[in-house]
Amino acid sequence: MGWNLLFWLVICFPANIALLASTFYQVLILSDLESDYINPFDAASRINYFVLPEYVGQGALCALCLFTGHWFMFLLTVPVTCYHLRLYVKREHLIDVTEVFRVLNAEKKYRIAKLALYLTVLIVTIFSIGEITDDGGTCRRVTRGAMGWETPGGGRQSFDVGRCTIKLCT
């Protein structure tokens, strides 16, 4: 449980948040460019600043899922990683300032699709963290009785805390 929790909580969760935030920022910049709130040079330079770190982070996360045996997460992220690799090898990963308006709709749709994928990966990560931290124990009702805390089976706890009813999981 320890290493698995460390993997999901310390590595995957922050990486997914970073990828989600980066992609959301890129969609926001493209929307600003479409509405003519920002010029093409600034838009291209702001988006291109995040492209390579995003590709490296996505590839590292995919490889880490492969090496740690998290097959579902690996299969979920491998198509985007392969597409990123193809774009990088063909040198099509950066947005060109002179062609930004011609490819604006396609780039925006591509980044919205990536945003949906990263959101799905984040939801899978959150559910995985919840699955790991759930100990699967049975829950018993504990009430405040005259002699202290009591369980339905007659067992008592030795601590005394105000008037309340709590649920104790064992």
PDB file of C-alpha atoms in Angstrom:
ATOM      1  CA  MET A   1       0.000   0.000   0.000  1.00  0.00           C
ATOM      2  CA  GLY A   2       2.821   2.449   0.814  1.00  0.00           C
ATOM      3  CA  TRP A   3       4.531   2.561  -2.570  1.00  0.00           C
ATOM      4  CA  ASN A   4       1.258   2.497  -4.433  1.00  0.00           C
ATOM      5  CA  LEU A   5      -0.079   5.430  -2.426  1.00  0.00           C
ATOM      6  CA  LEU A   6       3.198   7.278  -2.976  1.00  0.00           C
ATOM      7  CA  PHE A   7       2.935   6.652  -6.716  1.00  0.00           C
ATOM      8  CA  TRP A   8      -0.646   7.923  -7.026  1.00  0.00           C
ATOM      9  CA  LEU A   9      -0.574  10.759  -4.497  1.00  0.00           C
ATOM     10  CA  VAL A  10       2.924  12.183  -4.852  1.00  0.00           C
ATOM     11  CA  ILE A  11       3.724  11.478  -8.499  1.00  0.00           C
ATOM     12  CA  CYS A  12       0.550  11.010 -10.570  1.00  0.00           C
ATOM     13  CA  PHE A  13      -1.740  13.535  -8.922  1.00  0.00           C
ATOM     14  CA  PRO A  14       0.613  16.565  -9.195  1.00  0.00           C
ATOM     15  CA  ALA A  15       1.678  15.526 -12.706  1.00  0.00           C
ATOM     16  CA  ASN A  16      -1.956  15.276 -13.804  1.00  0.00           C
ATOM     17  CA  ILE A  17      -2.790  18.655 -12.271  1.00  0.00           C
ATOM     18  CA  ALA A  18       0.200  20.211 -14.062  1.00  0.00           C
ATOM     19  CA  LEU A  19      -0.771  18.681 -17.421  1.00  0.00           C
ATOM     20  CA  LEU A  20      -4.391  19.743 -16.964  1.00  0.00           C
ATOM     21  CA  ALA A  21      -3.421  23.308 -16.027  1.00  0.00           C
ATOM     22  CA  SER A  22      -0.967  23.599 -18.927  1.00  0.00           C
ATOM     23  CA  THR A  23      -3.526  22.413 -21.465  1.00  0.00           C
ATOM     24  CA  PHE A  24      -6.244  24.630 -20.016  1.00  0.00           C
ATOM     25  CA  TYR A  25      -3.891  27.624 -20.279  1.00  0.00           C
ATOM     26  CA  GLN A  26      -3.179  26.779 -23.924  1.00  0.00           C
ATOM     27  CA  VAL A  27      -6.904  26.558 -24.716  1.00  0.00           C
ATOM     28  CA  LEU A  28      -7.384  29.895 -22.974  1.00  0.00           C
ATOM     29  CA  ILE A  29      -4.622  31.513 -25.050  1.00  0.00           C
ATOM     30  CA  LEU A  30      -6.121  30.128 -28.269  1.00  0.00           C
ATOM     31  CA  SER A  31      -9.545  31.474 -27.276  1.00  0.00           C
ATOM     32  CA  ASP A  32      -8.005  34.879 -26.608  1.00  0.00           C
ATOM     33  CA  LEU A  33      -6.321  34.758 -30.014  1.00  0.00           C
ATOM     34  CA  GLU A  34      -9.609  33.820 -31.656  1.00  0.00           C
ATOM     35  CA  SER A  35     -11.309  36.786 -29.967  1.00  0.00           C
ATOM     36  CA  ASP A  36      -8.384  39.026 -30.964  1.00  0.00           C
ATOM     37  CA  TYR A  37      -7.408  39.871 -27.373  1.00  0.00           C
ATOM     38  CA  ILE A  38      -3.813  38.796 -27.968  1.00  0.00           C
ATOM     39  CA  ASN A  39      -1.521  39.055 -30.977  1.00  0.00           C
ATOM     40  CA  PRO A  40      -0.285  35.946 -32.833  1.00  0.00           C
ATOM     41  CA  PHE A  41       3.346  36.319 -31.766  1.00  0.00           C
ATOM     42  CA  ASP A  42       2.493  36.447 -28.052  1.00  0.00           C
ATOM     43  CA  ALA A  43       0.045  33.557 -28.385  1.00  0.00           C
ATOM     44  CA  ALA A  44       2.553  31.358 -30.208  1.00  0.00           C
ATOM     45  CA  SER A  45       5.377  32.145 -27.796  1.00  0.00           C
ATOM     46  CA  ARG A  46       3.192  31.521 -24.730  1.00  0.00           C
ATOM     47  CA  ILE A  47       1.901  28.200 -26.045  1.00  0.00           C
ATOM     48  CA  ASN A  48       5.296  27.040 -27.344  1.00  0.00           C
ATOM     49  CA  TYR A  49       6.789  27.686 -23.900  1.00  0.00           C
ATOM     50  CA  PHE A  50       4.621  24.889 -22.449  1.00  0.00           C
ATOM     51  CA  VAL A  51       4.728  22.371 -25.300  1.00  0.00           C
ATOM     52  CA  LEU A  52       8.043  20.630 -24.625  1.00  0.00           C
ATOM     53  CA  PRO A  53       7.600  20.372 -20.810  1.00  0.00           C
ATOM     54  CA  GLU A  54       4.117  18.972 -21.416  1.00  0.00           C
ATOM     55  CA  TYR A  55       5.460  16.355 -23.827  1.00  0.00           C
ATOM     56  CA  VAL A  56       8.210  15.338 -21.400  1.00  0.00           C
ATOM     57  CA  GLY A  57       5.793  15.155 -18.469  1.00  0.00           C
ATOM     58  CA  GLN A  58       3.261  13.143 -20.450  1.00  0.00           C
ATOM     59  CA  GLY A  59       5.926  10.743 -21.696  1.00  0.00           C
ATOM     60  CA  ALA A  60       7.419  10.304 -18.229  1.00  0.00           C
ATOM     61  CA  LEU A  61       3.993   9.648 -16.717  1.00  0.00           C
ATOM     62  CA  CYS A  62       3.188   7.097 -19.425  1.00  0.00           C
ATOM     63  CA  ALA A  63       6.537   5.323 -19.002  1.00  0.00           C
ATOM     64  CA  LEU A  64       6.157   5.323 -15.228  1.00  0.00           C
ATOM     65  CA  CYS A  65       2.725   3.723 -15.532  1.00  0.00           C
ATOM     66  CA  LEU A  66       4.235   1.072 -17.811  1.00  0.00           C
ATOM     67  CA  PHE A  67       7.148   0.268 -15.492  1.00  0.00           C
ATOM     68  CA  THR A  68       5.006   0.162 -12.337  1.00  0.00           C
ATOM     69  CA  GLY A  69       2.393  -2.110 -13.883  1.00  0.00           C
ATOM     70  CA  HIS A  70      -0.565   0.279 -13.900  1.00  0.00           C
ATOM     71  CA  TRP A  71      -1.863  -1.044 -17.204  1.00  0.00           C
ATOM     72  CA  PHE A  72      -5.173   0.798 -17.409  1.00  0.00           C
ATOM     73  CA  MET A  73      -3.497   4.148 -16.831  1.00  0.00           C
ATOM     74  CA  PHE A  74      -0.777   3.230 -19.325  1.00  0.00           C
ATOM     75  CA  LEU A  75      -3.311   2.276 -21.998  1.00  0.00           C
ATOM     76  CA  LEU A  76      -5.195   5.499 -21.326  1.00  0.00           C
ATOM     77  CA  THR A  77      -2.125   7.709 -21.811  1.00  0.00           C
ATOM     78  CA  VAL A  78      -0.170   5.875 -24.521  1.00  0.00           C
ATOM     79  CA  PRO A  79      -2.135   7.240 -27.538  1.00  0.00           C
ATOM     80  CA  VAL A  80      -1.430  10.860 -26.595  1.00  0.00           C
ATOM     81  CA  THR A  81       2.199  10.034 -25.856  1.00  0.00           C
ATOM     82  CA  CYS A  82       2.623   8.390 -29.274  1.00  0.00           C
ATOM     83  CA  TYR A  83       0.951  11.351 -30.961  1.00  0.00           C
ATOM     84  CA  HIS A  84       3.244  13.751 -29.092  1.00  0.00           C
ATOM     85  CA  LEU A  85       6.239  11.686 -30.176  1.00  0.00           C
ATOM     86  CA  ARG A  86       5.078  11.759 -33.809  1.00  0.00           C
ATOM     87  CA  LEU A  87       4.620  15.541 -33.698  1.00  0.00           C
ATOM     88  CA  TYR A  88       8.047  16.016 -32.130  1.00  0.00           C
ATOM     89  CA  VAL A  89       9.838  13.765 -34.632  1.00  0.00           C
ATOM     90  CA  LYS A  90       8.192  15.548 -37.582  1.00  0.00           C
ATOM     91  CA  ARG A  91       8.951  18.918 -35.925  1.00  0.00           C
ATOM     92  CA  GLU A  92       5.290  19.909 -35.975  1.00  0.00           C
ATOM     93  CA  HIS A  93       4.982  20.336 -32.214  1.00  0.00           C
ATOM     94  CA  LEU A  94       5.423  24.120 -32.113  1.00  0.00           C
ATOM     95  CA  ILE A  95       2.879  26.657 -33.318  1.00  0.00           C
ATOM     96  CA  ASP A  96       4.168  28.803 -36.178  1.00  0.00           C
ATOM     97  CA  VAL A  97       3.393  32.515 -35.857  1.00  0.00           C
ATOM     98  CA  THR A  98       2.740  32.934 -39.564  1.00  0.00           C
ATOM     99  CA  GLU A  99       0.249  30.050 -39.739  1.00  0.00           C
ATOM    100  CA  VAL A 100      -1.445  30.396 -36.371  1.00  0.00           C
ATOM    101  CA  PHE A 101      -4.768  31.654 -37.751  1.00  0.00           C
ATOM    102  CA  ARG A 102      -4.886  28.920 -40.393  1.00  0.00           C
ATOM    103  CA  VAL A 103      -4.532  26.137 -37.810  1.00  0.00           C
ATOM    104  CA  LEU A 104      -6.394  27.853 -34.973  1.00  0.00           C
ATOM    105  CA  ASN A 105      -9.550  25.720 -35.023  1.00  0.00           C
ATOM    106  CA  ALA A 106      -7.657  22.443 -35.375  1.00  0.00           C
ATOM    107  CA  GLU A 107      -5.239  23.349 -32.566  1.00  0.00           C
ATOM    108  CA  LYS A 108      -8.091  24.400 -30.318  1.00  0.00           C
ATOM    109  CA  LYS A 109     -10.007  21.143 -30.925  1.00  0.00           C
ATOM    110  CA  TYR A 110      -6.833  19.115 -30.356  1.00  0.00           C
ATOM    111  CA  ARG A 111      -6.151  20.835 -27.048  1.00  0.00           C
ATOM    112  CA  ILE A 112      -9.774  20.514 -25.903  1.00  0.00           C
ATOM    113  CA  ALA A 113      -9.579  16.769 -26.621  1.00  0.00           C
ATOM    114  CA  LYS A 114      -6.342  16.595 -24.615  1.00  0.00           C
ATOM    115  CA  LEU A 115      -8.051  18.535 -21.835  1.00  0.00           C
ATOM    116  CA  ALA A 116     -10.832  15.926 -21.747  1.00  0.00           C
ATOM    117  CA  LEU A 117      -8.269  13.116 -21.656  1.00  0.00           C
ATOM    118  CA  TYR A 118      -6.277  14.740 -18.847  1.00  0.00           C
ATOM    119  CA  LEU A 119      -9.494  15.280 -16.898  1.00  0.00           C
ATOM    120  CA  THR A 120     -10.326  11.585 -17.340  1.00  0.00           C
ATOM    121  CA  VAL A 121      -6.833  10.626 -16.180  1.00  0.00           C
ATOM    122  CA  LEU A 122      -7.230  12.904 -13.149  1.00  0.00           C
ATOM    123  CA  ILE A 123     -10.545  11.258 -12.244  1.00  0.00           C
ATOM    124  CA  VAL A 124      -8.952   7.802 -12.551  1.00  0.00           C
ATOM    125  CA  THR A 125      -6.098   9.002 -10.328  1.00  0.00           C
ATOM    126  CA  ILE A 126      -8.483  10.331  -7.682  1.00  0.00           C
ATOM    127  CA  PHE A 127     -10.445   7.068  -7.681  1.00  0.00           C
ATOM    128  CA  SER A 128      -7.199   5.102  -7.412  1.00  0.00           C
ATOM    129  CA  ILE A 129      -6.128   7.161  -4.402  1.00  0.00           C
ATOM    130  CA  GLY A 130      -9.527   6.572  -2.818  1.00  0.00           C
ATOM    131  CA  GLU A 131      -9.305   2.842  -3.486  1.00  0.00           C
ATOM    132  CA  ILE A 132      -5.873   2.612  -1.884  1.00  0.00           C
ATOM    133  CA  THR A 133      -6.759   4.622   1.212  1.00  0.00           C
ATOM    134  CA  ASP A 134      -9.993   2.677   1.790  1.00  0.00           C
ATOM    135  CA  ASP A 135      -9.012  -0.070   4.203  1.00  0.00           C
ATOM    136  CA  GLY A 136     -12.096  -2.126   3.443  1.00  0.00           C
ATOM    137  CA  GLY A 137     -12.922  -2.517   7.135  1.00  0.00           C
ATOM    138  CA  THR A 138     -16.382  -3.071   8.499  1.00  0.00           C
ATOM    139  CA  CYS A 139     -18.100  -0.142  10.166  1.00  0.00           C
ATOM    140  CA  ARG A 140     -19.889  -0.358  13.507  1.00  0.00           C
ATOM    141  CA  ARG A 141     -22.184   2.142  15.095  1.00  0.00           C
ATOM    142  CA  VAL A 142     -20.836   3.629  18.328  1.00  0.00           C
ATOM    143  CA  THR A 143     -23.081   5.647  20.638  1.00  0.00           C
ATOM    144  CA  ARG A 144     -22.548   7.591  23.811  1.00  0.00           C
ATOM    145  CA  GLY A 145     -23.986   5.555  26.658  1.00  0.00           C
ATOM    146  CA  ALA A 146     -24.132   5.965  30.413  1.00  0.00           C
ATOM    147  CA  MET A 147     -20.808   4.167  30.944  1.00  0.00           C
ATOM    148  CA  GLY A 148     -18.870   5.868  28.136  1.00  0.00           C
ATOM    149  CA  TRP A 149     -18.666   4.934  24.466  1.00  0.00           C
ATOM    150  CA  GLU A 150     -20.485   1.691  23.651  1.00  0.00           C
ATOM    151  CA  THR A 151     -20.805  -0.483  20.580  1.00  0.00           C
ATOM    152  CA  PRO A 152     -23.816  -2.686  19.807  1.00  0.00           C
ATOM    153  CA  GLY A 153     -21.821  -5.748  20.885  1.00  0.00           C
ATOM    154  CA  GLY A 154     -21.255  -4.292  24.329  1.00  0.00           C
ATOM    155  CA  GLY A 155     -17.628  -3.234  23.856  1.00  0.00           C
ATOM    156  CA  ARG A 156     -16.685   0.094  25.416  1.00  0.00           C
ATOM    157  CA  GLN A 157     -14.076   2.685  24.548  1.00  0.00           C
ATOM    158  CA  SER A 158     -12.120   4.451  27.292  1.00  0.00           C
ATOM    159  CA  PHE A 159     -12.291   8.012  25.974  1.00  0.00           C
ATOM    160  CA  ASP A 160     -14.985  10.560  26.649  1.00  0.00           C
ATOM    161  CA  VAL A 161     -15.842  13.305  24.161  1.00  0.00           C
ATOM    162  CA  GLY A 162     -18.999  15.514  24.366  1.00  0.00           C
ATOM    163  CA  ARG A 163     -22.528  14.394  23.432  1.00  0.00           C
ATOM    164  CA  CYS A 164     -22.517  12.923  19.943  1.00  0.00           C
ATOM    165  CA  THR A 165     -22.920   9.800  17.855  1.00  0.00           C
ATOM    166  CA  ILE A 166     -19.964   8.724  15.741  1.00  0.00           C
ATOM    167  CA  LYS A 167     -19.289   5.940  13.286  1.00  0.00           C
ATOM    168  CA  LEU A 168     -16.223   3.885  14.138  1.00  0.00           C
ATOM    169  CA  CYS A 169     -14.597   1.813  11.393  1.00  0.00           C
ATOM    170  CA  THR A 170     -12.505  -1.170  12.434  1.00  0.00           C
TER     171      THR A 170
END
